[in-house]
mmCIF file of C-alpha atoms and ligand atoms in Angstrom:
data_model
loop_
_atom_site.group_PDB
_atom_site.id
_atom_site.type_symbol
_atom_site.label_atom_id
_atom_site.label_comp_id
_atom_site.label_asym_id
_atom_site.label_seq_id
_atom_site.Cartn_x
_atom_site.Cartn_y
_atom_site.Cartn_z
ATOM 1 C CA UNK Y 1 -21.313 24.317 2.424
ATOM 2 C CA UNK Y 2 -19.651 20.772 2.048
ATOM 3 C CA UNK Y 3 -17.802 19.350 5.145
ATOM 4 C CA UNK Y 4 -14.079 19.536 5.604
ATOM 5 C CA UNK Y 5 -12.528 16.614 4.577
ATOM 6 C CA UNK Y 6 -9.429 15.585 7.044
ATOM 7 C CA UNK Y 7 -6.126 14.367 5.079
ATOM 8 C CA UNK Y 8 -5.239 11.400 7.652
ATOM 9 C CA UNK Y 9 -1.931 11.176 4.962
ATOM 10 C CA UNK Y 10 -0.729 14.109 5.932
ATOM 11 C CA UNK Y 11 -1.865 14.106 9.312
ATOM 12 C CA UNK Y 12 0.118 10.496 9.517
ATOM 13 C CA UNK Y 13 3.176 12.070 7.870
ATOM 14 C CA UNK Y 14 3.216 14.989 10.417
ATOM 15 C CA UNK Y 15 3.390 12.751 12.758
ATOM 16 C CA UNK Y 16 5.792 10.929 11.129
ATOM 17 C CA UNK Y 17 8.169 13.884 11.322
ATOM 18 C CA UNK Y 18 7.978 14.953 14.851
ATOM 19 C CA UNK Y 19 8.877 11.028 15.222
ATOM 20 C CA UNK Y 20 12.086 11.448 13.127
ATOM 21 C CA UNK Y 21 13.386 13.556 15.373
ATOM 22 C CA UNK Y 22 13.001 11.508 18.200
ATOM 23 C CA UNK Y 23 14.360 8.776 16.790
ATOM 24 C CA UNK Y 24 17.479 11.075 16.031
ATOM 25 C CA UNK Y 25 17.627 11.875 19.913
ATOM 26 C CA UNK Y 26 17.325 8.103 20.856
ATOM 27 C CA UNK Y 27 20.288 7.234 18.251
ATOM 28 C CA UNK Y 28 22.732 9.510 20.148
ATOM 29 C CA UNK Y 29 22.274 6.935 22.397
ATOM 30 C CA UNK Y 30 22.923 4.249 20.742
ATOM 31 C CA UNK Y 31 19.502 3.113 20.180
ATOM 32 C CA UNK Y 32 16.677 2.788 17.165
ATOM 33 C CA UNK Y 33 12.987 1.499 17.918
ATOM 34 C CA UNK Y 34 12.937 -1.976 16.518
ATOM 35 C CA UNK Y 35 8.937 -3.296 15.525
ATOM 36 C CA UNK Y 36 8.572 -7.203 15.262
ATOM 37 C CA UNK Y 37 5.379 -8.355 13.351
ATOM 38 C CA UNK Y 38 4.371 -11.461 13.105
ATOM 39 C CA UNK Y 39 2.057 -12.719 10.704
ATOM 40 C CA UNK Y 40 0.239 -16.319 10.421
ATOM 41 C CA UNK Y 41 -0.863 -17.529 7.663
ATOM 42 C CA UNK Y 42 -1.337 -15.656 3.801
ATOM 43 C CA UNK Y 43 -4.675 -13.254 4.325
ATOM 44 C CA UNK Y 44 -3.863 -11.062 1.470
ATOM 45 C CA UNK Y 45 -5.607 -8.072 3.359
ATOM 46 C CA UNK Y 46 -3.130 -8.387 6.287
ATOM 47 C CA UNK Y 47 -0.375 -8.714 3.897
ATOM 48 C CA UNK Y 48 -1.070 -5.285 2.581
ATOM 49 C CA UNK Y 49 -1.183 -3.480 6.277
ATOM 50 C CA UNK Y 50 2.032 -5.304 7.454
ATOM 51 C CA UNK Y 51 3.607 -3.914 4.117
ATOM 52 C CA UNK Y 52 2.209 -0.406 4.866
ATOM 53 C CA UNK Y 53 3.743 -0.435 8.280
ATOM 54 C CA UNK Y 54 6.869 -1.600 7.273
ATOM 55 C CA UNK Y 55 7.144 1.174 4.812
ATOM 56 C CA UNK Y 56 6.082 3.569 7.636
ATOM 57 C CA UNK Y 57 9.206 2.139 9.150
ATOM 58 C CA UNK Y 58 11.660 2.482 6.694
ATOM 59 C CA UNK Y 59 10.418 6.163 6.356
ATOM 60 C CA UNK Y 60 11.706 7.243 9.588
ATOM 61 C CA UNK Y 61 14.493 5.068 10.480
ATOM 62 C CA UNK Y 62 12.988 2.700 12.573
ATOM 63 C CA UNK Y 63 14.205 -0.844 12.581
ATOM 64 C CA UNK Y 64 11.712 -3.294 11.433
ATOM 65 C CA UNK Y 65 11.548 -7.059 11.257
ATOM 66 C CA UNK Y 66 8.953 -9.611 9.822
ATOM 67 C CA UNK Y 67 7.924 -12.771 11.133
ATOM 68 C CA UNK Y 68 5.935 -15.302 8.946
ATOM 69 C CA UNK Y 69 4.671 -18.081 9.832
ATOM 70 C CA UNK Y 70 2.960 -21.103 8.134
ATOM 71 C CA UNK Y 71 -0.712 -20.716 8.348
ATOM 72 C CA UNK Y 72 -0.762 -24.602 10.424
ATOM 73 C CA UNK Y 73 1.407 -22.939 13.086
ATOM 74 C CA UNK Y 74 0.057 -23.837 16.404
ATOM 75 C CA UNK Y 75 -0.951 -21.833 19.413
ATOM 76 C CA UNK Y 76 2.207 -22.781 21.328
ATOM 77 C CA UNK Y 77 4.019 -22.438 18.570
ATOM 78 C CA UNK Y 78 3.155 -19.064 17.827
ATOM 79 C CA UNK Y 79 3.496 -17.446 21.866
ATOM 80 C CA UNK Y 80 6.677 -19.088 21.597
ATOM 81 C CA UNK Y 81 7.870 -16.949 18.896
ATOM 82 C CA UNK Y 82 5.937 -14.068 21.179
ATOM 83 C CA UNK Y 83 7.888 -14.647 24.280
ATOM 84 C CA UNK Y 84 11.108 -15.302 21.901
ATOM 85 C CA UNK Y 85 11.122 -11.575 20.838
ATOM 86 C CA UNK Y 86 9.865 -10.567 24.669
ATOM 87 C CA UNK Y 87 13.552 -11.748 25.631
ATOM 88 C CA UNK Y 88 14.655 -9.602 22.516
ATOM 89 C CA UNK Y 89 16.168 -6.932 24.111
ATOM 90 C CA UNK Y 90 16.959 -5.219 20.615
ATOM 91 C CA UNK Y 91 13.045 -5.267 20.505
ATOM 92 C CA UNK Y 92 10.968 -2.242 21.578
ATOM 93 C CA UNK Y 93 7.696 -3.270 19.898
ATOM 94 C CA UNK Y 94 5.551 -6.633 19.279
ATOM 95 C CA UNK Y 95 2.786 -7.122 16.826
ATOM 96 C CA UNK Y 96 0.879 -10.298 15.861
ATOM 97 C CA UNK Y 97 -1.412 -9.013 12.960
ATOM 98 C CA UNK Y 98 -5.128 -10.310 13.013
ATOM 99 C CA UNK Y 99 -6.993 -12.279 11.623
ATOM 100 C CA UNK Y 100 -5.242 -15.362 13.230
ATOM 101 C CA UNK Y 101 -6.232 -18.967 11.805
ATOM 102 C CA UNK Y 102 -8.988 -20.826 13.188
ATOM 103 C CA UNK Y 103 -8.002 -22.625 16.079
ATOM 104 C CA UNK Y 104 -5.888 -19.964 17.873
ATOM 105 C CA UNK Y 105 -7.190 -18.369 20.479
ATOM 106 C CA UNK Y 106 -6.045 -14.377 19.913
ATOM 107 C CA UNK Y 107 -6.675 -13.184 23.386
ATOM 108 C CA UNK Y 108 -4.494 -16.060 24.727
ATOM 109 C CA UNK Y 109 -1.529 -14.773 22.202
ATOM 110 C CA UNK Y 110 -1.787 -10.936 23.310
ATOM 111 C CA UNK Y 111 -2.315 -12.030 27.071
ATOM 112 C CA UNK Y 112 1.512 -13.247 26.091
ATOM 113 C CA UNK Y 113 2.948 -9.963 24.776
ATOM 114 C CA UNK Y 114 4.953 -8.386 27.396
ATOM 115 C CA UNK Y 115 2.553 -5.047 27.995
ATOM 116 C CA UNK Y 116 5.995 -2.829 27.585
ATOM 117 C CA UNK Y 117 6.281 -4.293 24.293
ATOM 118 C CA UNK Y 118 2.736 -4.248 23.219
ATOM 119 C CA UNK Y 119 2.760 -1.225 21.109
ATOM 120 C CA UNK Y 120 -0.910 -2.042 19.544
ATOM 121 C CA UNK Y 121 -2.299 -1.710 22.882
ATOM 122 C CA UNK Y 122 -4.753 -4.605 23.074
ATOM 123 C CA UNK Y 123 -3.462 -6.263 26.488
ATOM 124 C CA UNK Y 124 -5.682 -6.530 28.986
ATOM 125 C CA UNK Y 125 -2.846 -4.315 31.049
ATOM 126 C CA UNK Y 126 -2.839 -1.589 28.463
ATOM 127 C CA UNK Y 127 -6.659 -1.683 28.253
ATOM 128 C CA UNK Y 128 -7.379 -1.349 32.315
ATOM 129 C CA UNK Y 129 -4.435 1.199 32.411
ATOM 130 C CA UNK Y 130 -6.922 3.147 29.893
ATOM 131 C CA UNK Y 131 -9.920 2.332 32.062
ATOM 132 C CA UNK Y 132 -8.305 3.943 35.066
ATOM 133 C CA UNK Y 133 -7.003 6.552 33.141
ATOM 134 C CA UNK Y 134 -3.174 5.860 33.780
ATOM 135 C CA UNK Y 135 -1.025 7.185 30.842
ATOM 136 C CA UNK Y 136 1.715 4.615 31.363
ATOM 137 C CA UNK Y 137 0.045 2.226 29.412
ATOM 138 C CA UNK Y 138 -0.138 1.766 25.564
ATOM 139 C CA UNK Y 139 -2.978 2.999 23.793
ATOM 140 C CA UNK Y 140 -4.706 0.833 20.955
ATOM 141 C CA UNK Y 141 -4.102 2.674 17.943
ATOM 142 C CA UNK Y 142 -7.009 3.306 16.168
ATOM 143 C CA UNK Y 143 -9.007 4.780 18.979
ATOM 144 C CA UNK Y 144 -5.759 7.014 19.405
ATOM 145 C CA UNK Y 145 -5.817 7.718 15.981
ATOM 146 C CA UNK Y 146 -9.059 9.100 16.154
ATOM 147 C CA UNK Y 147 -8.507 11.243 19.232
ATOM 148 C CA UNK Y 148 -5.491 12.960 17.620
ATOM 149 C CA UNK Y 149 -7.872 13.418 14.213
ATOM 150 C CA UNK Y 150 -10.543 15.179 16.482
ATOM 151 C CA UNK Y 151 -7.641 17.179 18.344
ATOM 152 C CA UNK Y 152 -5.987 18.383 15.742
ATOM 153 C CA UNK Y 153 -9.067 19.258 14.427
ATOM 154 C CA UNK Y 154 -10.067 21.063 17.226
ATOM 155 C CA UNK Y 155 -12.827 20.182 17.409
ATOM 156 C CA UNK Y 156 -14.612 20.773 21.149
ATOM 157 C CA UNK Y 157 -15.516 17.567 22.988
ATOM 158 C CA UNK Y 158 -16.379 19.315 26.249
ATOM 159 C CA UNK Y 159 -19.911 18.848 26.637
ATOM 160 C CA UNK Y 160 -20.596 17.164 23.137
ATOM 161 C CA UNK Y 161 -22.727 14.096 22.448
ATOM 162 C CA UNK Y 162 -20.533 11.478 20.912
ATOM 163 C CA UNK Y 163 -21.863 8.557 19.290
ATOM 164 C CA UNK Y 164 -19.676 5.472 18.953
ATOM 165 C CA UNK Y 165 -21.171 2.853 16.315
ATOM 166 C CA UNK Y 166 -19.391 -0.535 17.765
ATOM 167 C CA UNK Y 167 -18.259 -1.845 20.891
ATOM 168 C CA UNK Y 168 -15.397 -4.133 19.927
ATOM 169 C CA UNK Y 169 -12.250 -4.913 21.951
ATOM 170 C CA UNK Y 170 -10.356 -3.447 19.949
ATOM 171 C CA UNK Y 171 -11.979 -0.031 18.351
ATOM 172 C CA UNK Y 172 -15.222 1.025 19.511
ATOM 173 C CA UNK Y 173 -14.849 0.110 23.347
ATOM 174 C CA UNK Y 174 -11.443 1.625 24.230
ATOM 175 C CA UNK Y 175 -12.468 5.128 21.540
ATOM 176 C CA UNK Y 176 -15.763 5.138 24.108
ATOM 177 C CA UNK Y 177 -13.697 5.501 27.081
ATOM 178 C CA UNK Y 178 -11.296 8.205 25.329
ATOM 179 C CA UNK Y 179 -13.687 10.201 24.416
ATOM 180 C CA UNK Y 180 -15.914 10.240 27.752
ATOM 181 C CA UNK Y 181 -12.307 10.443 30.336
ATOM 182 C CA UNK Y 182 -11.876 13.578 32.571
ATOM 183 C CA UNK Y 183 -10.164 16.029 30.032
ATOM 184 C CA UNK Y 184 -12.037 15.029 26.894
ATOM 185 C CA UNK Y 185 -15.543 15.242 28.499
ATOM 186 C CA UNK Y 186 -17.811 14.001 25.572
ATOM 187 C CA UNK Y 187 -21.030 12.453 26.687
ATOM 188 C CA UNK Y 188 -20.636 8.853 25.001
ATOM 189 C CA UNK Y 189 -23.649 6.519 23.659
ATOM 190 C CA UNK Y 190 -22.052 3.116 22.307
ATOM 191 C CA UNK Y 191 -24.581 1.696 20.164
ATOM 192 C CA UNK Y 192 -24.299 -1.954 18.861
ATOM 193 C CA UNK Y 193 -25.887 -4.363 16.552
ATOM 194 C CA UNK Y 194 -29.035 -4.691 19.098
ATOM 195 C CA UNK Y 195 -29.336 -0.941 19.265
ATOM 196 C CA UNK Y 196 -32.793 0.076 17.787
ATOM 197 C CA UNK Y 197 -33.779 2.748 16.561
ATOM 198 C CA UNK Y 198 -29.928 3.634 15.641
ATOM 199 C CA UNK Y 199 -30.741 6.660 13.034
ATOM 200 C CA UNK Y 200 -32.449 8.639 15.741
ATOM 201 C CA UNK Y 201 -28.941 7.978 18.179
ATOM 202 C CA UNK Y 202 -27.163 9.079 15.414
ATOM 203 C CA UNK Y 203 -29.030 12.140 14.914
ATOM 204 C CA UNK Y 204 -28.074 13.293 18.151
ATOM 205 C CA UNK Y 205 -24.312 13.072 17.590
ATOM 206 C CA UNK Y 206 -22.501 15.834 17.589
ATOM 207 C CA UNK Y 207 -19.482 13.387 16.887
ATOM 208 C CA UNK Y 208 -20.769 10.003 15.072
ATOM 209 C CA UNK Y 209 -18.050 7.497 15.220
ATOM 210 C CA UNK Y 210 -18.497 4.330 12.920
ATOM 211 C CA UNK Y 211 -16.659 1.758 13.345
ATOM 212 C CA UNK Y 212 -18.960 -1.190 12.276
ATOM 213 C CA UNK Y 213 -17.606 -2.911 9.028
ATOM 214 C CA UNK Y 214 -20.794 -2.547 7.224
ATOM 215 C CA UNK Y 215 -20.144 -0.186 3.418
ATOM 216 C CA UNK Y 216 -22.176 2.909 3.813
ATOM 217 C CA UNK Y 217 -24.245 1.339 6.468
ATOM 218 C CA UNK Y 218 -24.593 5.324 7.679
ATOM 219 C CA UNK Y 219 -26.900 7.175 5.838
ATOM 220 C CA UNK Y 220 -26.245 10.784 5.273
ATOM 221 C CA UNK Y 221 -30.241 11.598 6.856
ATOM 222 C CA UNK Y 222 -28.767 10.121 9.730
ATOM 223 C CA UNK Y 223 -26.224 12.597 10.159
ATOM 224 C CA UNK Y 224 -26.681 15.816 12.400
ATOM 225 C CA UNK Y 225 -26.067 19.008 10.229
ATOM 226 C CA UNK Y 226 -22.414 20.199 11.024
ATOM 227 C CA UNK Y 227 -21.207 16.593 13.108
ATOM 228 C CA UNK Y 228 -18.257 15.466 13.148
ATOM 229 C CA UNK Y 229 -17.751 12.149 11.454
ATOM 230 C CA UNK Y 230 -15.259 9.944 11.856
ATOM 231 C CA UNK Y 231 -15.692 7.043 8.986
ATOM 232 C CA UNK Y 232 -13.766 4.306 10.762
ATOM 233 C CA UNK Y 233 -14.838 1.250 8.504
ATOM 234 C CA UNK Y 234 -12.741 -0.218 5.805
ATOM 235 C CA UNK Y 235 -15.000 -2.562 3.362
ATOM 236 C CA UNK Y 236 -13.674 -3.788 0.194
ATOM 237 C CA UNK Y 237 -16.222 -4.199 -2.646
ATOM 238 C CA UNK Y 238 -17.341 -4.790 -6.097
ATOM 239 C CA UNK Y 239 -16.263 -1.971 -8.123
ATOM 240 C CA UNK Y 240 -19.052 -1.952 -11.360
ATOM 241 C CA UNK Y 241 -16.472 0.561 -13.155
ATOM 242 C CA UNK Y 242 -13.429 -1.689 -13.128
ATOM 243 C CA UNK Y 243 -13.882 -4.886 -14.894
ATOM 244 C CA UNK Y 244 -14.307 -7.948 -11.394
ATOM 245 C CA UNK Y 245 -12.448 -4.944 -9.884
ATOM 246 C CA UNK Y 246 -13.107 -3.221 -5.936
ATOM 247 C CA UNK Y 247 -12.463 -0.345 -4.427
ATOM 248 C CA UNK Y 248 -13.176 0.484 -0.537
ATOM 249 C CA UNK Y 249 -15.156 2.241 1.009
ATOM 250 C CA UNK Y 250 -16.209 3.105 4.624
ATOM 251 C CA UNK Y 251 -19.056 2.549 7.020
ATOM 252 C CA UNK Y 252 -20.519 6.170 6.455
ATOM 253 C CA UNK Y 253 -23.104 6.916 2.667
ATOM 254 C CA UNK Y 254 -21.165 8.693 0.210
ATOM 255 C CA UNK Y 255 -22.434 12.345 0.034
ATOM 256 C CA UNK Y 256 -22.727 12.383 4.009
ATOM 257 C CA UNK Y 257 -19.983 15.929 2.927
ATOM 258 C CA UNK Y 258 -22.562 17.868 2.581
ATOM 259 C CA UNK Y 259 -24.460 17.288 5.628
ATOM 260 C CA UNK Y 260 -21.337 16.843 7.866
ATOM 261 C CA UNK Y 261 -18.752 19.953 9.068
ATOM 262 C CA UNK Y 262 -16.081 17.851 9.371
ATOM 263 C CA UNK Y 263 -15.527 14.154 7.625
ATOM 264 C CA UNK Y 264 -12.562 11.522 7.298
ATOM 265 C CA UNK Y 265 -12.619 10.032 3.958
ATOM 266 C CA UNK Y 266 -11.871 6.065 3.454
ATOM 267 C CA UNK Y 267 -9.393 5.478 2.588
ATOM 268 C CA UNK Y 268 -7.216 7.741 3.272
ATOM 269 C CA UNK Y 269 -8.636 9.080 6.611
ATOM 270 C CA UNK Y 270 -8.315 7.166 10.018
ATOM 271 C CA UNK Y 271 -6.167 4.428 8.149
ATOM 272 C CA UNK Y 272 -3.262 6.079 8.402
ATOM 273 C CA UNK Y 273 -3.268 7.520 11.518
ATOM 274 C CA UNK Y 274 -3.429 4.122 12.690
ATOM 275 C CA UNK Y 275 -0.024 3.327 11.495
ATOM 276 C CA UNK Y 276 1.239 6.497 13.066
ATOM 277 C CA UNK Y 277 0.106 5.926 16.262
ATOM 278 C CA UNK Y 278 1.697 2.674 16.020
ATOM 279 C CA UNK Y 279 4.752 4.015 14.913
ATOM 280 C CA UNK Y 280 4.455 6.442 17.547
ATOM 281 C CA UNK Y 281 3.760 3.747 20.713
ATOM 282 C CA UNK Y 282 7.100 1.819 19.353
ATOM 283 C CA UNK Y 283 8.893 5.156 19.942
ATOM 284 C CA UNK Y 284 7.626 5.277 23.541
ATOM 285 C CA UNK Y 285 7.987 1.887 24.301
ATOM 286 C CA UNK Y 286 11.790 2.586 22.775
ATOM 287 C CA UNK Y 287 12.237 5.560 24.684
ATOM 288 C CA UNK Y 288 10.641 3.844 27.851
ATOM 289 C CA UNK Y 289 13.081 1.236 27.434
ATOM 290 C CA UNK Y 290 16.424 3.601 27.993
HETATM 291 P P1 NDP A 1 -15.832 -5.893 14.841
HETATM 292 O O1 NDP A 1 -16.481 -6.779 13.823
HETATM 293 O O2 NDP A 1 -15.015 -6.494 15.909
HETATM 294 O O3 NDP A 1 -16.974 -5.008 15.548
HETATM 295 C C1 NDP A 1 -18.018 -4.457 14.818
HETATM 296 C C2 NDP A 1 -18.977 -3.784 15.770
HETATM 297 O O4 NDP A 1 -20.046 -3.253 14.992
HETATM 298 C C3 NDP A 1 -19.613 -4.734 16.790
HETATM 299 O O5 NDP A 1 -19.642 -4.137 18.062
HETATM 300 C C4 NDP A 1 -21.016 -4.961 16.254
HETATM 301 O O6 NDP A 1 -22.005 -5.149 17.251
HETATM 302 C C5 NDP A 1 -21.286 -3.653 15.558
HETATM 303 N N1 NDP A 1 -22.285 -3.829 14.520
HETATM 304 C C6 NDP A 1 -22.347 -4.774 13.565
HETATM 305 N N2 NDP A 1 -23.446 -4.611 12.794
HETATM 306 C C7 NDP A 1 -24.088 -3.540 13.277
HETATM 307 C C8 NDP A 1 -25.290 -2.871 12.942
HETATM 308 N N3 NDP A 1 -26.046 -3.286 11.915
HETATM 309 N N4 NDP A 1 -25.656 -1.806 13.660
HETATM 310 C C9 NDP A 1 -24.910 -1.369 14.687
HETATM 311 N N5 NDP A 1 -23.741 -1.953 15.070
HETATM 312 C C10 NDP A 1 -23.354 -3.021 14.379
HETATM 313 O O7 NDP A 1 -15.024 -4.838 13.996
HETATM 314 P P2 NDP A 1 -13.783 -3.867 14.405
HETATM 315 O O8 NDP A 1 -14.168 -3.017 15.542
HETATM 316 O O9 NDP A 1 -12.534 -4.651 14.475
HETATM 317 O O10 NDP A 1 -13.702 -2.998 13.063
HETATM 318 C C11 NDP A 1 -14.773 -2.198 12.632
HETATM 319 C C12 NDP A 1 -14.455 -1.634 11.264
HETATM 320 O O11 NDP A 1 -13.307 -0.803 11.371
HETATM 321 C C13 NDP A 1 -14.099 -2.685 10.197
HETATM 322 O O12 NDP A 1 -14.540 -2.236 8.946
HETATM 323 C C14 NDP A 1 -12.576 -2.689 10.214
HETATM 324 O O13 NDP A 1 -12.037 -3.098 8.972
HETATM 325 C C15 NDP A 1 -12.296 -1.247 10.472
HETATM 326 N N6 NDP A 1 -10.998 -0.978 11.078
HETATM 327 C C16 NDP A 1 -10.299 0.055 10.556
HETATM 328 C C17 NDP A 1 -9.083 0.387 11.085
HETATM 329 C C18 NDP A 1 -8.348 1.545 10.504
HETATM 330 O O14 NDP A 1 -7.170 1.673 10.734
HETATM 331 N N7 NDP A 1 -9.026 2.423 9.765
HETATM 332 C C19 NDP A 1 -8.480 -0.374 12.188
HETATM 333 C C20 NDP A 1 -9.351 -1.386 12.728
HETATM 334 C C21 NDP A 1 -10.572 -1.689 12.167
HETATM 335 P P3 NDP A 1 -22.040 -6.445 18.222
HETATM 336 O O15 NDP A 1 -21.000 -6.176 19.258
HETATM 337 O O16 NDP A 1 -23.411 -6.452 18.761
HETATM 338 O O17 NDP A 1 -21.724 -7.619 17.368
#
């Protein structure tokens, strides 16, 4: 029996409903979420995602506004546009999409984001309020994306063996501590590029999280029969079909659907669920803000 395959699309426009009418409520009062990107530089990759969140904007009536700046914009430059839009009272929600050029220190530029306002979720305020479990924080999208995948799911964490492929700031850390916090109850390995022997890890998982950046990097052998898989990575290449085209694909084999019971396709699959979780934090911080 092949795996079932999650539709993060429709999972993202669910979301994207129960939003509207939130919105609705907060525009009885007078006020509608407002997301600020910013975006240095022309990386044609980040170009597409700011587009794709913008749309996810227009779609349910939030405001949204686009800042771009020249790709020789300086450090101070660029936290001075950050703290600009932290005085922005109209402003419920700050992004500054990555990669930055070389030269800028990205930590320095989200340690200026006011945490309120920091609807990804990456300051270090939003990531200890995770660590400590405190829900007043903002959690980083992705790694909430995932959570509301498995969820909805329902898939059962308590007492499962969950293991997370990557440990960045960003994904793989802050997923780790979701799954393994009081409530969720997964047992968590977070394996890394000095893990060995990583397919007999994997084989363990009952939920095997990738979120590496390496295309099909996870064989389908390496896949207990019936896991959960969540196929975080999103790797663009060569495409022998289309003539110098490319197509994407994940971190997980192709064919790991008939190993798997349940599998997120790439794309379409944790993508965009990240974009309604963001969406979703720039209601809260709106609704915060009242
Ligand atoms: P990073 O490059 O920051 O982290 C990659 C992690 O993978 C690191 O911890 C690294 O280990 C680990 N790693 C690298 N090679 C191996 C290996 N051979 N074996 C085991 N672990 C390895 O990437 P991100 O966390 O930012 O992103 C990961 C992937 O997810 C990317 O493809 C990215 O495009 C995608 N992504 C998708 C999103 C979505 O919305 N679907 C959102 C964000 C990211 P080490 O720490 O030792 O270097």
């Amino acid at each position: 029996m092949g795996a079932t395959r999650i539709d993060g699309r429709a999972l993202g426009r669910d979301i994207e409903d129960g939003l509207s009418e939130r919105i609705s409520s907060l525009a009885e009062g007078g006020v509608v979420p407002h997301l600020a990107v910013i975006i240095v530089g022309n990386d044609p990759a980040s170009q597409i995602y700011v587009r794709n969140k913008q749309r996810s904007c227009q779609r349910i009536g939030m405001i949204s506004s686009r800042i771009d700046m020249k790709p020789d914009t300086s450090q101070s430059d660029l936290i001075s546009a950050v703290e600009k839009l932290n005085g922005d009272a109209s402003v419920h929600g700050i992004l500054v999409q990555s990669p930055l050029p070389p030269g800028i220190d990205e930590l320095s530029v989200i340690e200026a984001i006011d945490p309120r306002k920091d609807v990804d979720g990456f300051h270090p305020v939003n990531l200890g309020r995770l660590v400590t479990g405190d829900k007043g924080g903002m959690t980083p999208c992705t790694p909430a994306g995932v959570m509301e995948i498995i969820r909805r799911a329902e898939v059962d964490l308590e007492g499962s063996r969950a293991v997370v492929l990557g440990r960045s700031r960003i994904v793989g850390m802050p997923l780790s501590i979701l799954l393994a916090q009081r409530g969720a109850d997964s047992t968590v390995t977070i394996a890394h590029s000095k893990t060995e022997s990583l397919d007999e890890i994997c084989r363990e998982a009952d939920i095997l999280i990738a979120a590496v950046g390496k295309p099909e990097m996870v064989k389908s052998s390496w896949i207990k029969p019936g896991a959960t898989v969540i196929d975080i990575g999103i790797n663009r290449i060569k495409d022998d079909s289309k003539d110098g085209g490319t197509r994407l694909v994940g971190d997980v084999e192709s064919g790991s659907e008939s190993i798997a019971g349940i599998i997120t396709p790439v794309p379409g699959g944790v993508g965009p669920m990240t974009i309604a979780m963001l969406m979703s934090n720039t209601v809260l911080a709106a609704e915060r803000n009242v």
